[in-house]
PDB file of C-alpha atoms in Angstrom:
ATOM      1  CA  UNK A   1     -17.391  63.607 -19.712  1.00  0.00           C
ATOM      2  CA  UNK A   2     -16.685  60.787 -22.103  1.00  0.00           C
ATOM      3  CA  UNK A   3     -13.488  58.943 -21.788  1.00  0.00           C
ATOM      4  CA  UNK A   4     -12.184  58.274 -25.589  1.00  0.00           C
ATOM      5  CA  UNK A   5     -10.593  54.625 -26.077  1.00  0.00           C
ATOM      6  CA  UNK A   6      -7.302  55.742 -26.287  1.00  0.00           C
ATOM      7  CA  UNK A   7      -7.349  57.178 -22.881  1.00  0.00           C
ATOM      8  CA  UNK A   8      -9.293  53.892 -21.350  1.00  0.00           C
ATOM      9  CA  UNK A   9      -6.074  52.079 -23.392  1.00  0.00           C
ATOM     10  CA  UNK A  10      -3.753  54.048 -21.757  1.00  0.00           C
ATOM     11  CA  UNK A  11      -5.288  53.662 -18.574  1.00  0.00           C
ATOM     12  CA  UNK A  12      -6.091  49.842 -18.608  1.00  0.00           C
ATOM     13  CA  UNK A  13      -2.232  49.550 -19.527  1.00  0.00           C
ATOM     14  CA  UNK A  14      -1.451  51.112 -16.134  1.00  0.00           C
ATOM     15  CA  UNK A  15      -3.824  48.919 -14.024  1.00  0.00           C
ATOM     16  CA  UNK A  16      -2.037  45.889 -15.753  1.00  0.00           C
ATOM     17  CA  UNK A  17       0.983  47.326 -14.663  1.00  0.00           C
ATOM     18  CA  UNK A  18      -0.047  48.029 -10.907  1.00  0.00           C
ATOM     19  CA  UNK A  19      -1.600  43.918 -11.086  1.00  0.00           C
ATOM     20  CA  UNK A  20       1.967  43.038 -12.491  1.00  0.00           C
ATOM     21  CA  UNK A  21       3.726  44.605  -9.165  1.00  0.00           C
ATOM     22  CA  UNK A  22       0.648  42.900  -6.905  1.00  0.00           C
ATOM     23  CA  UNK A  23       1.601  39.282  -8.528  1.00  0.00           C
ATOM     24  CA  UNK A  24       5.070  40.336  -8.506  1.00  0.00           C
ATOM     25  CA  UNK A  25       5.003  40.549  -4.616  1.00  0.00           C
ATOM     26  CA  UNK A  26       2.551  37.038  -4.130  1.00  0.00           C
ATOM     27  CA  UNK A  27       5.398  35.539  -5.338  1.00  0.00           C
ATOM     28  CA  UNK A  28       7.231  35.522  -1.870  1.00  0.00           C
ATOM     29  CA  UNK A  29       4.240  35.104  -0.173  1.00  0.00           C
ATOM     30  CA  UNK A  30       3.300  32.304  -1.867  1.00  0.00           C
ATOM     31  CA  UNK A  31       6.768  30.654  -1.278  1.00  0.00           C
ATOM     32  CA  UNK A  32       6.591  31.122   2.090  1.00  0.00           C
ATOM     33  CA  UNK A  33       3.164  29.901   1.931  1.00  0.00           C
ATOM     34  CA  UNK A  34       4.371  26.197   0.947  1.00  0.00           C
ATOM     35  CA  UNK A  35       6.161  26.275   4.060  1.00  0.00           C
ATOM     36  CA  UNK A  36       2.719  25.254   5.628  1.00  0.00           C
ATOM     37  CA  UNK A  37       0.198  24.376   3.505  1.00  0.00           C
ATOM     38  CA  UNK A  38       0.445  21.941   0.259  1.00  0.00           C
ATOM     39  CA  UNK A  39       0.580  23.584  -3.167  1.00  0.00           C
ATOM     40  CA  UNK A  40      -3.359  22.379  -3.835  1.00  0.00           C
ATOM     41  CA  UNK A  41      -4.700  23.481   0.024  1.00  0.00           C
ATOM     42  CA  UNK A  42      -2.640  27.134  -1.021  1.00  0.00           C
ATOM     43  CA  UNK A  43      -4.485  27.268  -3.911  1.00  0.00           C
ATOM     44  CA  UNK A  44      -7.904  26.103  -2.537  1.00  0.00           C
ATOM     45  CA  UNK A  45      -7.769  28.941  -0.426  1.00  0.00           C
ATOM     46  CA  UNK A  46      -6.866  31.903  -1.541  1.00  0.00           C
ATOM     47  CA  UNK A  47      -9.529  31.017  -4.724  1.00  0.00           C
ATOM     48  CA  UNK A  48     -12.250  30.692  -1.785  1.00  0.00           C
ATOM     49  CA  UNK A  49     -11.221  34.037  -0.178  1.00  0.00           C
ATOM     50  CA  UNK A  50     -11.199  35.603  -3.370  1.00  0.00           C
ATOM     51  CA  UNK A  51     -14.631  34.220  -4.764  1.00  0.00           C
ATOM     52  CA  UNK A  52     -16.499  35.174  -1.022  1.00  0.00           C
ATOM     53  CA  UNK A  53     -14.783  38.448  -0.975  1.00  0.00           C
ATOM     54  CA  UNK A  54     -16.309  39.198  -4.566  1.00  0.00           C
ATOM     55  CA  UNK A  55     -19.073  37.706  -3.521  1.00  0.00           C
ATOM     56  CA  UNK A  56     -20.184  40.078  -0.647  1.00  0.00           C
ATOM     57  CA  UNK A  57     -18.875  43.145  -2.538  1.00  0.00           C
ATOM     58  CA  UNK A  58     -20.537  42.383  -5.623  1.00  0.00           C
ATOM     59  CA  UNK A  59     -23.991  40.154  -4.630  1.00  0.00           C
ATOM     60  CA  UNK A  60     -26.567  42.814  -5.737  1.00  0.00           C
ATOM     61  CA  UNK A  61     -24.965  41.908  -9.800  1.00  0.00           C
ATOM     62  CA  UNK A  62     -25.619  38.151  -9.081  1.00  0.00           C
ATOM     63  CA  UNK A  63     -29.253  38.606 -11.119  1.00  0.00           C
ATOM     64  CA  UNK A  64     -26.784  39.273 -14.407  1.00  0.00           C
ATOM     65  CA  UNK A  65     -25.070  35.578 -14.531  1.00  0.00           C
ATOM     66  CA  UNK A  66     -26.117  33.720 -17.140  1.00  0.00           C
ATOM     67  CA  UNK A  67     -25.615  30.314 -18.626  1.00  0.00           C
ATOM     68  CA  UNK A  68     -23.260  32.136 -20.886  1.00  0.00           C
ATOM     69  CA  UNK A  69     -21.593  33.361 -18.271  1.00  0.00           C
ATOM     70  CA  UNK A  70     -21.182  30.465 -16.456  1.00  0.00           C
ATOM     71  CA  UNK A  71     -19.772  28.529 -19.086  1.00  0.00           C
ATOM     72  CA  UNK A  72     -16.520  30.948 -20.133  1.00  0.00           C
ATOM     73  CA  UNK A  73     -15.908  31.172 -16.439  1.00  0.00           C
ATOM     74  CA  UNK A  74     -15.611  27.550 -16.050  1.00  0.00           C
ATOM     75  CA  UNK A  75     -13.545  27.465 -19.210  1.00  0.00           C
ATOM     76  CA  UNK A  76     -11.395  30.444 -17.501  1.00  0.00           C
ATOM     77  CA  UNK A  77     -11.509  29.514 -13.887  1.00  0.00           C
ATOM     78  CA  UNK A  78     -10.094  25.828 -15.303  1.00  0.00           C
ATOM     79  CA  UNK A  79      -7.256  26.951 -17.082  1.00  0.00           C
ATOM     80  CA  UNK A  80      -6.250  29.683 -14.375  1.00  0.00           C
ATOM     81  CA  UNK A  81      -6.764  26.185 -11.969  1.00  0.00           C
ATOM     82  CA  UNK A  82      -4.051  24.696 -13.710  1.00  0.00           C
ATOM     83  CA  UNK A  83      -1.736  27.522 -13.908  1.00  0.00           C
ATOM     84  CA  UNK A  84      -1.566  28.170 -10.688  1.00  0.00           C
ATOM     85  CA  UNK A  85      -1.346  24.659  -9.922  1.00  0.00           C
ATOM     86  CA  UNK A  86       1.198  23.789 -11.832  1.00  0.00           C
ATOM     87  CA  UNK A  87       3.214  27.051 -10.802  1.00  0.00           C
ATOM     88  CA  UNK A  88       2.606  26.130  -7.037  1.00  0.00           C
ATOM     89  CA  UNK A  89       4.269  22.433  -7.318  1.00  0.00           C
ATOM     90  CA  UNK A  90       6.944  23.449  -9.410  1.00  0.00           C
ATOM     91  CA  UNK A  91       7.988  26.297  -7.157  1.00  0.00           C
ATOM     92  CA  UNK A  92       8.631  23.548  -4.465  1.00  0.00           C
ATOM     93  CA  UNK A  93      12.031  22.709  -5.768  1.00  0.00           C
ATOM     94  CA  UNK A  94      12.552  25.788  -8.250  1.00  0.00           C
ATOM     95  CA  UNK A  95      14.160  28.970  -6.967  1.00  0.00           C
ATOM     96  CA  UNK A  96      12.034  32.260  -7.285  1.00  0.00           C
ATOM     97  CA  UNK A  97      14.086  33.555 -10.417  1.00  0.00           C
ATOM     98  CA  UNK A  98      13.949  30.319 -12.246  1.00  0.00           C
ATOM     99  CA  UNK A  99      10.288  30.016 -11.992  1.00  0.00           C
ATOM    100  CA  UNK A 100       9.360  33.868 -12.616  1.00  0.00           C
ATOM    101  CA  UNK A 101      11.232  33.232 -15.880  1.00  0.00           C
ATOM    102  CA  UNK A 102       9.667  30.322 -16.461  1.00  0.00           C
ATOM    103  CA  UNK A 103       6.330  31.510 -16.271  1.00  0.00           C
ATOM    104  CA  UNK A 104       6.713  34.390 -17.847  1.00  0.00           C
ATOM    105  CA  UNK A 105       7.286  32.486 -21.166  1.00  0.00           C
ATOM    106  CA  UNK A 106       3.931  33.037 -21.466  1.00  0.00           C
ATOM    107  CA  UNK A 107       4.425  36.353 -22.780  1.00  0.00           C
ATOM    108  CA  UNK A 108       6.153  34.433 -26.018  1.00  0.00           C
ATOM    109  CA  UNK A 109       3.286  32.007 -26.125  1.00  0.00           C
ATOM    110  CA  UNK A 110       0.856  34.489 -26.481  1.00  0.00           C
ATOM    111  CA  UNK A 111       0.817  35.753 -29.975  1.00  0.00           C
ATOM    112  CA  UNK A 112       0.664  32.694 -31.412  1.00  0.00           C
ATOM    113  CA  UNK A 113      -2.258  31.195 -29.687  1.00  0.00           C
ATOM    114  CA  UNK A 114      -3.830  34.552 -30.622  1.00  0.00           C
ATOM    115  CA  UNK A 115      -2.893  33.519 -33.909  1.00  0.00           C
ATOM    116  CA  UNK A 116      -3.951  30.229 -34.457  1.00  0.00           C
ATOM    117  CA  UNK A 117      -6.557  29.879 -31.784  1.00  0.00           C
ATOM    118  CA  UNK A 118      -8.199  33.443 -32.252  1.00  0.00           C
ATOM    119  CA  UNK A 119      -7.854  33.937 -35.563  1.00  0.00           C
ATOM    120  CA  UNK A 120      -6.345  37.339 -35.114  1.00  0.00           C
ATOM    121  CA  UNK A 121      -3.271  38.272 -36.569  1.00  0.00           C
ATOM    122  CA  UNK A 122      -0.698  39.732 -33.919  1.00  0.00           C
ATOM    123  CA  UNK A 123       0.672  43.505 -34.226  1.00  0.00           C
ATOM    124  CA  UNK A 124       4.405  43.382 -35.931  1.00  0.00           C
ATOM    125  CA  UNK A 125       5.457  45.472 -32.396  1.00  0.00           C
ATOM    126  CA  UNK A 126       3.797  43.707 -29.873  1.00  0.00           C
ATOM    127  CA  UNK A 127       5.163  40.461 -31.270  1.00  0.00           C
ATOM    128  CA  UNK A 128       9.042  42.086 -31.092  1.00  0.00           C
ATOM    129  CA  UNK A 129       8.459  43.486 -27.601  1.00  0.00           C
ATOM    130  CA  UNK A 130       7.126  39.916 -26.497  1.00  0.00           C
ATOM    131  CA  UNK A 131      10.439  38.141 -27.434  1.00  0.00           C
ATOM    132  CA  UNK A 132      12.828  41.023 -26.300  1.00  0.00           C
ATOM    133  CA  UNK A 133      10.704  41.127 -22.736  1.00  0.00           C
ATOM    134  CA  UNK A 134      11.915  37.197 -22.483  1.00  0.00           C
ATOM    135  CA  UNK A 135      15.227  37.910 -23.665  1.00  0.00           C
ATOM    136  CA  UNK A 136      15.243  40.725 -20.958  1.00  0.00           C
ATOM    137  CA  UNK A 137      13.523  38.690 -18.197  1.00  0.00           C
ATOM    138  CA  UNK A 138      16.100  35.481 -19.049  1.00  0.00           C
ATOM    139  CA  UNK A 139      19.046  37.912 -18.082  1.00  0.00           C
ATOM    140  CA  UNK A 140      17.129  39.523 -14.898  1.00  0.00           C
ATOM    141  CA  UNK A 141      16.143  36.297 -13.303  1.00  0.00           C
ATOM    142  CA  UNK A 142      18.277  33.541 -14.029  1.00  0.00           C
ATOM    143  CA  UNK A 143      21.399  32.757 -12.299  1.00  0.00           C
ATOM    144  CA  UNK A 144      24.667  32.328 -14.159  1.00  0.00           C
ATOM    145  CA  UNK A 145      25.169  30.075 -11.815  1.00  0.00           C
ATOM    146  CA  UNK A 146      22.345  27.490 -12.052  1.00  0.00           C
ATOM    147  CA  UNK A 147      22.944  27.149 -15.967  1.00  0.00           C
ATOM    148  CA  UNK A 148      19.913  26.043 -18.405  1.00  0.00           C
ATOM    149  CA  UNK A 149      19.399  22.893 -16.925  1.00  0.00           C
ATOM    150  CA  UNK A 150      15.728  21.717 -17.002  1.00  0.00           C
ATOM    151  CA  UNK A 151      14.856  19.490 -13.953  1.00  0.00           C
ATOM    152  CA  UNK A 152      11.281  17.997 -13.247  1.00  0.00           C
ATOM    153  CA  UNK A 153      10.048  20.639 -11.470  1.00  0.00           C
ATOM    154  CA  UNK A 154      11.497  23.380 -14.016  1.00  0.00           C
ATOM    155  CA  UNK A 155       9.734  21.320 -16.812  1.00  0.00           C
ATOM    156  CA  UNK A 156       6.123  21.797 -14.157  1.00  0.00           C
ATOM    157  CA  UNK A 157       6.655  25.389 -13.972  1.00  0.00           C
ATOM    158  CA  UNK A 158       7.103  25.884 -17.958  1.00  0.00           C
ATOM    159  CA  UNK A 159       3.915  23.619 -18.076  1.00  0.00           C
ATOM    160  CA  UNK A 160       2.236  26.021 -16.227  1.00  0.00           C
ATOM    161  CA  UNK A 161       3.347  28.919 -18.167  1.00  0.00           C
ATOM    162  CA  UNK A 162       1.256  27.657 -21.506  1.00  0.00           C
ATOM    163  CA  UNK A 163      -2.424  27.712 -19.317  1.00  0.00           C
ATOM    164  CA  UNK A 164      -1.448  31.384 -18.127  1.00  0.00           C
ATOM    165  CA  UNK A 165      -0.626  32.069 -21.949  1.00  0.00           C
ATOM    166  CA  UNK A 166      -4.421  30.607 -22.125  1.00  0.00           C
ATOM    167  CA  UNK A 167      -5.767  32.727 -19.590  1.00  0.00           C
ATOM    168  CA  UNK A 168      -4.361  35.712 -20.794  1.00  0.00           C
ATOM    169  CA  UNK A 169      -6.288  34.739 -24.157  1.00  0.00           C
ATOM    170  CA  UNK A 170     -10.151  33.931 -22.803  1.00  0.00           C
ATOM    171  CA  UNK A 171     -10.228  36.640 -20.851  1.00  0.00           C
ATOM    172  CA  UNK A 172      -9.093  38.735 -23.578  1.00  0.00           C
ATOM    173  CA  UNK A 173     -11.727  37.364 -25.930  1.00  0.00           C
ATOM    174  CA  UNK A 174     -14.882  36.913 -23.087  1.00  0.00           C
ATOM    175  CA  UNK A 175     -14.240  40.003 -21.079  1.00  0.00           C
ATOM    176  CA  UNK A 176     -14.986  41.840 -24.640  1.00  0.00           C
ATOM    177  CA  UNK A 177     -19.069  40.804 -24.740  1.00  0.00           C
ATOM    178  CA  UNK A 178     -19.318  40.197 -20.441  1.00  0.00           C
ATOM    179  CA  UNK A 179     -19.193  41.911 -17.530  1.00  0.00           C
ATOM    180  CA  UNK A 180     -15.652  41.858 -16.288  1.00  0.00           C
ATOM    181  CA  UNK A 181     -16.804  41.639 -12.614  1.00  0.00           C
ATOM    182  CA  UNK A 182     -19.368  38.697 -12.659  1.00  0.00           C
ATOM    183  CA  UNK A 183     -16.567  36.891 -15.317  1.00  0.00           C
ATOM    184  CA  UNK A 184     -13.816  37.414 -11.834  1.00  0.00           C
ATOM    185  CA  UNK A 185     -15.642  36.580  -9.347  1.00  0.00           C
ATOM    186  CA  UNK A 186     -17.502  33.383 -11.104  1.00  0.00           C
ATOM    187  CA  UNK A 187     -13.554  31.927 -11.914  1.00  0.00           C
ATOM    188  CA  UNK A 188     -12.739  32.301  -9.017  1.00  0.00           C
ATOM    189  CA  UNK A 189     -15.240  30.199  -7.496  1.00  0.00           C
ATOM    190  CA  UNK A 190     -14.534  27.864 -10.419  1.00  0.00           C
ATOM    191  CA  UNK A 191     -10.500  27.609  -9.568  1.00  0.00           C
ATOM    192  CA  UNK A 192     -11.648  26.742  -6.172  1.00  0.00           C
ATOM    193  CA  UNK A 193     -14.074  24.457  -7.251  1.00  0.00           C
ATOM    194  CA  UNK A 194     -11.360  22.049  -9.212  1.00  0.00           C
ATOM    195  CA  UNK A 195      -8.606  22.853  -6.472  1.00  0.00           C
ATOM    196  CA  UNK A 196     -11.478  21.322  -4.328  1.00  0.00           C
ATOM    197  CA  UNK A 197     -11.777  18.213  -6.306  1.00  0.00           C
ATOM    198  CA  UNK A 198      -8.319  17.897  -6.772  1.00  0.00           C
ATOM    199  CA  UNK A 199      -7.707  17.984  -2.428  1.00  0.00           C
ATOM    200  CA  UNK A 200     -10.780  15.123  -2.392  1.00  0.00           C
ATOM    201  CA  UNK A 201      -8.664  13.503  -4.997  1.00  0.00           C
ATOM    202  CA  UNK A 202      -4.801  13.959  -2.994  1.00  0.00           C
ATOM    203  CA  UNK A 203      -6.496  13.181   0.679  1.00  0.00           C
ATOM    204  CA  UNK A 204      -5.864  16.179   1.470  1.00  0.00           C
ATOM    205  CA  UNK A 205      -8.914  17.466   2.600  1.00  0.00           C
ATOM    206  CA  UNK A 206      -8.841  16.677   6.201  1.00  0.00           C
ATOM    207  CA  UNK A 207      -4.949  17.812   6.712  1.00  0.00           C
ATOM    208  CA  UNK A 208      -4.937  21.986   6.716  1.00  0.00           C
ATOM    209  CA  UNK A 209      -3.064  23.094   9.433  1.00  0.00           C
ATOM    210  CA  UNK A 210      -3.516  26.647   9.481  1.00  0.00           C
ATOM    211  CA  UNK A 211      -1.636  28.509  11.951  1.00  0.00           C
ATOM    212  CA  UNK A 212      -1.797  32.532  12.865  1.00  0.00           C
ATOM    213  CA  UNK A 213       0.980  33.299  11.270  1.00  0.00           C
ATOM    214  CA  UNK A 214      -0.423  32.043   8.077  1.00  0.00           C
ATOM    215  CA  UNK A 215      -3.350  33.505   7.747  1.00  0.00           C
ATOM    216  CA  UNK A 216      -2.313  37.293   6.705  1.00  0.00           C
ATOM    217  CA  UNK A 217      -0.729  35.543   4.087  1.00  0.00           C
ATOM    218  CA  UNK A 218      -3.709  33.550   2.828  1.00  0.00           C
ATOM    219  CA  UNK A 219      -6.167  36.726   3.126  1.00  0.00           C
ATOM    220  CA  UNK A 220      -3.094  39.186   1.029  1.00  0.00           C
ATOM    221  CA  UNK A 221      -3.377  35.787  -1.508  1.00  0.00           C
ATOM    222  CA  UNK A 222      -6.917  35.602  -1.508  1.00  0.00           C
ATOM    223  CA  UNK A 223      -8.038  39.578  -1.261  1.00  0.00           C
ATOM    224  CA  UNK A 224      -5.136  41.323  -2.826  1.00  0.00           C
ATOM    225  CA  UNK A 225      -3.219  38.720  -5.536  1.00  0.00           C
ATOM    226  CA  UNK A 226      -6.339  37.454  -6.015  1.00  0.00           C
ATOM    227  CA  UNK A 227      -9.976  39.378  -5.967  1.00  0.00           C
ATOM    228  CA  UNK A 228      -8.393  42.344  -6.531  1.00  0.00           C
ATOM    229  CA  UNK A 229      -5.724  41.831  -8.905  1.00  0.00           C
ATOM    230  CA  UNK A 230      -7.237  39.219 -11.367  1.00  0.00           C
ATOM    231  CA  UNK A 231     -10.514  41.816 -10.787  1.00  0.00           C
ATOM    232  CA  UNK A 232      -8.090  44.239 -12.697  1.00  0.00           C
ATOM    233  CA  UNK A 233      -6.734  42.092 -15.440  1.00  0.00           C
ATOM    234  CA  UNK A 234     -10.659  41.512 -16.974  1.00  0.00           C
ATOM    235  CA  UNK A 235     -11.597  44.684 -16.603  1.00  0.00           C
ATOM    236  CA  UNK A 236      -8.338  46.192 -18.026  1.00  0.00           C
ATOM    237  CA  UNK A 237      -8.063  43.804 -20.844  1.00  0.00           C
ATOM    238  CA  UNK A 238     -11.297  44.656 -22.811  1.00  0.00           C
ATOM    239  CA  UNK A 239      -9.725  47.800 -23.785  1.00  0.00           C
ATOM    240  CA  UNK A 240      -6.648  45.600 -25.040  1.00  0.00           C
ATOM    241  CA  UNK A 241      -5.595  43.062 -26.947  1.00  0.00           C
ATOM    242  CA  UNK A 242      -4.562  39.779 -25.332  1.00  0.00           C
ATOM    243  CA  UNK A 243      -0.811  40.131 -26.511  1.00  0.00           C
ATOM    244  CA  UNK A 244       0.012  43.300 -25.795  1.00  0.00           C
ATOM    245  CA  UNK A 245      -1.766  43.244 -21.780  1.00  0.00           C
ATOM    246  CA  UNK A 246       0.284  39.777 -21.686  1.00  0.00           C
ATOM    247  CA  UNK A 247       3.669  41.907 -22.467  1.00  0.00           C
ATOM    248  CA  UNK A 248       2.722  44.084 -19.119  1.00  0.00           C
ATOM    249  CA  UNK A 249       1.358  41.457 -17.250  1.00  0.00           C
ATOM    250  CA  UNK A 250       4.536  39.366 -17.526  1.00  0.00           C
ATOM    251  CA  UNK A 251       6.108  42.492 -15.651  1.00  0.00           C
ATOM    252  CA  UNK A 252       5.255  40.461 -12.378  1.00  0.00           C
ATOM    253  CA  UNK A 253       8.390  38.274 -12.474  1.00  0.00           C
ATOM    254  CA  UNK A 254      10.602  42.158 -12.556  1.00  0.00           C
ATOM    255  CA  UNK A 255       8.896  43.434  -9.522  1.00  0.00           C
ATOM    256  CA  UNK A 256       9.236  40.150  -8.177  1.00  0.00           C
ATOM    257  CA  UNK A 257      13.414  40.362  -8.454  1.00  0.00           C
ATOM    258  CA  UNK A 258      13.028  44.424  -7.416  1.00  0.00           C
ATOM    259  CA  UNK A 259      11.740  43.316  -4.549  1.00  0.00           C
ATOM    260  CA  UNK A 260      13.770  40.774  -3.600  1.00  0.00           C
ATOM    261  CA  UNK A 261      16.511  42.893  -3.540  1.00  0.00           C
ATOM    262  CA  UNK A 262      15.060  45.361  -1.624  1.00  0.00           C
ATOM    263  CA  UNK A 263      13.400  43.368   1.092  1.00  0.00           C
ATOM    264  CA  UNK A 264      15.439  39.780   0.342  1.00  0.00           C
ATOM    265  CA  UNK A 265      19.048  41.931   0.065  1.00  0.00           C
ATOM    266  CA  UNK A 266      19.545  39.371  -3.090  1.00  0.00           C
ATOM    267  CA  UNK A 267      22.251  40.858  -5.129  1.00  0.00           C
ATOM    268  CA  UNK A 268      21.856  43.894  -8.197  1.00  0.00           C
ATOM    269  CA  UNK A 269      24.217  42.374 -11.152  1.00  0.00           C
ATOM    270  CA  UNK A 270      25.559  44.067 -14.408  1.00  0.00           C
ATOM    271  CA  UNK A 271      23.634  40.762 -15.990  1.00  0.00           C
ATOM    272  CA  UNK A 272      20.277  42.102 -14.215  1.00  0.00           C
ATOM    273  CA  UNK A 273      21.053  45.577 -15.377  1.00  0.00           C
ATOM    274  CA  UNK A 274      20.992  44.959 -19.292  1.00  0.00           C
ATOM    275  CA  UNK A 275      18.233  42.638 -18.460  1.00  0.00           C
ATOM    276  CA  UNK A 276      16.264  45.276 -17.213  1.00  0.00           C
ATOM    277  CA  UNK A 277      17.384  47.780 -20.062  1.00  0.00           C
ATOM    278  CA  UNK A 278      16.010  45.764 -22.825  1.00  0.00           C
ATOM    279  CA  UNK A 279      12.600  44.981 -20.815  1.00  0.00           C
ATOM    280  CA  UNK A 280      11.731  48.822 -20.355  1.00  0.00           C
ATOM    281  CA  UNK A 281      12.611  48.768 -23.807  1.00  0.00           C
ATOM    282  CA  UNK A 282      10.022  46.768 -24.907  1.00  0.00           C
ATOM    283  CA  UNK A 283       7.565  48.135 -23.067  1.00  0.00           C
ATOM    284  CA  UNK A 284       8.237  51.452 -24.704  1.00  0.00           C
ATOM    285  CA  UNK A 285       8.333  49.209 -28.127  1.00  0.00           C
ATOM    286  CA  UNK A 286       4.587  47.652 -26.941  1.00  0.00           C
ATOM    287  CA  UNK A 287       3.345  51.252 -25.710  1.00  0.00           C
ATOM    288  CA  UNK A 288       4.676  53.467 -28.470  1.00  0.00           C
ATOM    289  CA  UNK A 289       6.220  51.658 -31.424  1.00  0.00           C
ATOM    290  CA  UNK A 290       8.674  54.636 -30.779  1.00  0.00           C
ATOM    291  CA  UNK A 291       6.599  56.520 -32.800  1.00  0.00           C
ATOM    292  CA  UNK A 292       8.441  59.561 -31.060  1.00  0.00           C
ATOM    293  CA  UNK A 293      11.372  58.616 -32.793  1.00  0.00           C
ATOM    294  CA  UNK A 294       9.039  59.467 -36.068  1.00  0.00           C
ATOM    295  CA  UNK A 295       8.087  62.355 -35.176  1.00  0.00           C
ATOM    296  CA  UNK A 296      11.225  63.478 -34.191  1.00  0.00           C
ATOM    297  CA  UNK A 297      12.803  62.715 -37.673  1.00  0.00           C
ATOM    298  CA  UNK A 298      10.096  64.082 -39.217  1.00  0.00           C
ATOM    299  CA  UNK A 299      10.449  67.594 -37.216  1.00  0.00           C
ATOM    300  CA  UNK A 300      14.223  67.256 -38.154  1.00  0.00           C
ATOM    301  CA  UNK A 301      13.974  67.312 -41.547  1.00  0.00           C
ATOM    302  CA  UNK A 302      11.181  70.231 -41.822  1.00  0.00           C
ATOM    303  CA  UNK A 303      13.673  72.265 -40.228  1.00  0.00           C
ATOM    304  CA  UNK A 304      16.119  71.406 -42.730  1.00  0.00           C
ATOM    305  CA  UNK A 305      13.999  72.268 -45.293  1.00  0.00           C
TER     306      UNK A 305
END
């Protein structure tokens, strides 16, 4: 039996959602990760984990890469490099909430890169729901506390957050016309490939010190948060458009906060409460431009009549 595209929609949109709560928990881990390795040996890793571990899975497709192929995974695999580098370094002095916020901005970036990049006009809805889920994400995340001041490493993170805005986008557009599989597993190997360089380049080549404690964390980086979740996110988003799987994707940073305070104890304000109000809100916005509400009305006033 056929699956009709509203149904493959529908369940793409959950799969983003289920690779939202996966990032949402490499969050910690990769904070705790820093603790041992540099941001650039972190990355290096858990991009070669995740590019053998495709690998072996996925060897007997290795006949359908193609120069093609190659190229828009480079293209991808460099700009998901840069994100995560970026990210990395600037979570060394940012707290968790800060930087989940910041990245997330992405979500707002989005649209308009679909816009003037891609040509493609953005849905009225999905454009809404992207600036309500920062709106919403600003009040779950940030501390009261801590202010708006920008520092350097603030400044790093929100760097970062316009290549994952650029990420969302190519693999929107080249997961459309390739085979979401090969497209994973060759950026992969290309994000490890310039996080390689870049430890040649640092001198950092020769200085891993990986301990036993560290290394479930590197394989749930590398096989979970990585292979498997960015395996996800190209096969989900040919069935939708790059705006509207960057509104669920950007979910990450609010299972990131859930789960601090159920594992971290980190305190449930009235602050994170609306934040989180107007965030499920948009995602009903992005999902159903509350065309229930319609329907509704229009069942109202039949009866009336």
């Amino acid at each position: 039996m056929k699956i009709n595209i509203k149904n493959k929609s529908l369940c793409a949109d959950f799969f983003l959602l289920v690779m939202a709560f996966i990032w949402g928990s490499g969050f910690i881990v990769t904070k705790n990760g820093l603790d041992a390795l540099s941001g650039t040996q972190l990355i290096f890793t858990r991009f070669i984990i995740a590019a053998v571990t495709l690998f072996i899975i996925n060897f007997k497709k290795l006949n359908l890469i193609t120069k093609k192929t190659i190229m828009k995974s480079a293209v991808i695999g460099f700009v998901l490099f840069l994100g995560f580098t970026f990210q990395t370094y600037g979570l060394v002095q940012t707290s968790a909430g800060k930087s989940a916020f910041l990245t997330a901005v992405y979500v707002a970036i989005v649209p308009f890169i679909t816009m003037f990049v891609g040509k493609q006009k953005p849905e009225k809805h999905n454009f809404i729901a992207a600036l309500m889920m920062i709106i919403g994400i600003f009040l779950l995340t940030m501390n009261p506390r801590e202010g708006l001041n920008i520092n350097y490493y603030d400044g790093i993170t929100l760097i970062g957050s316009i290549f994952w805005a650029f990420h969302v986008f190519f693999v929107g557009i080249f997961s459309k016309d390739e085979d979401p599989i090969i497209l994973c597993m060759m950026q992969m190997a290309f994000a490890g490939l310039f996080a390689f360089i870049l430890l040649i380049f640092n001198g950092e080549l020769f200085t891993f010190d990986i301990t036993g404690s560290i290394v479930p964390m590197l394989l749930y980086l590398g096989v979970i948060a990585s292979a498997i979740a960015f395996l996800i996110q190209n096969v989900a988003q040919k069935y939708t458009t790059p705006t509207h799987a960057g509104i669920l994707m950007s979910m990450e940073s609010v299972f990131g906060t859930i789960l601090g305070i159920i594992f971290l104890k980190e305190i449930f304000t009235i602050q994170m409460l609306f934040g989180a109000v107007i965030i499920f809100t948009a995602l009903i916005l992005a999902e159903t431009k509350f065309a229930f509400l319609k329907r509704e009305k229009v069942k109202i006033e039949t009866e009336d009549v």
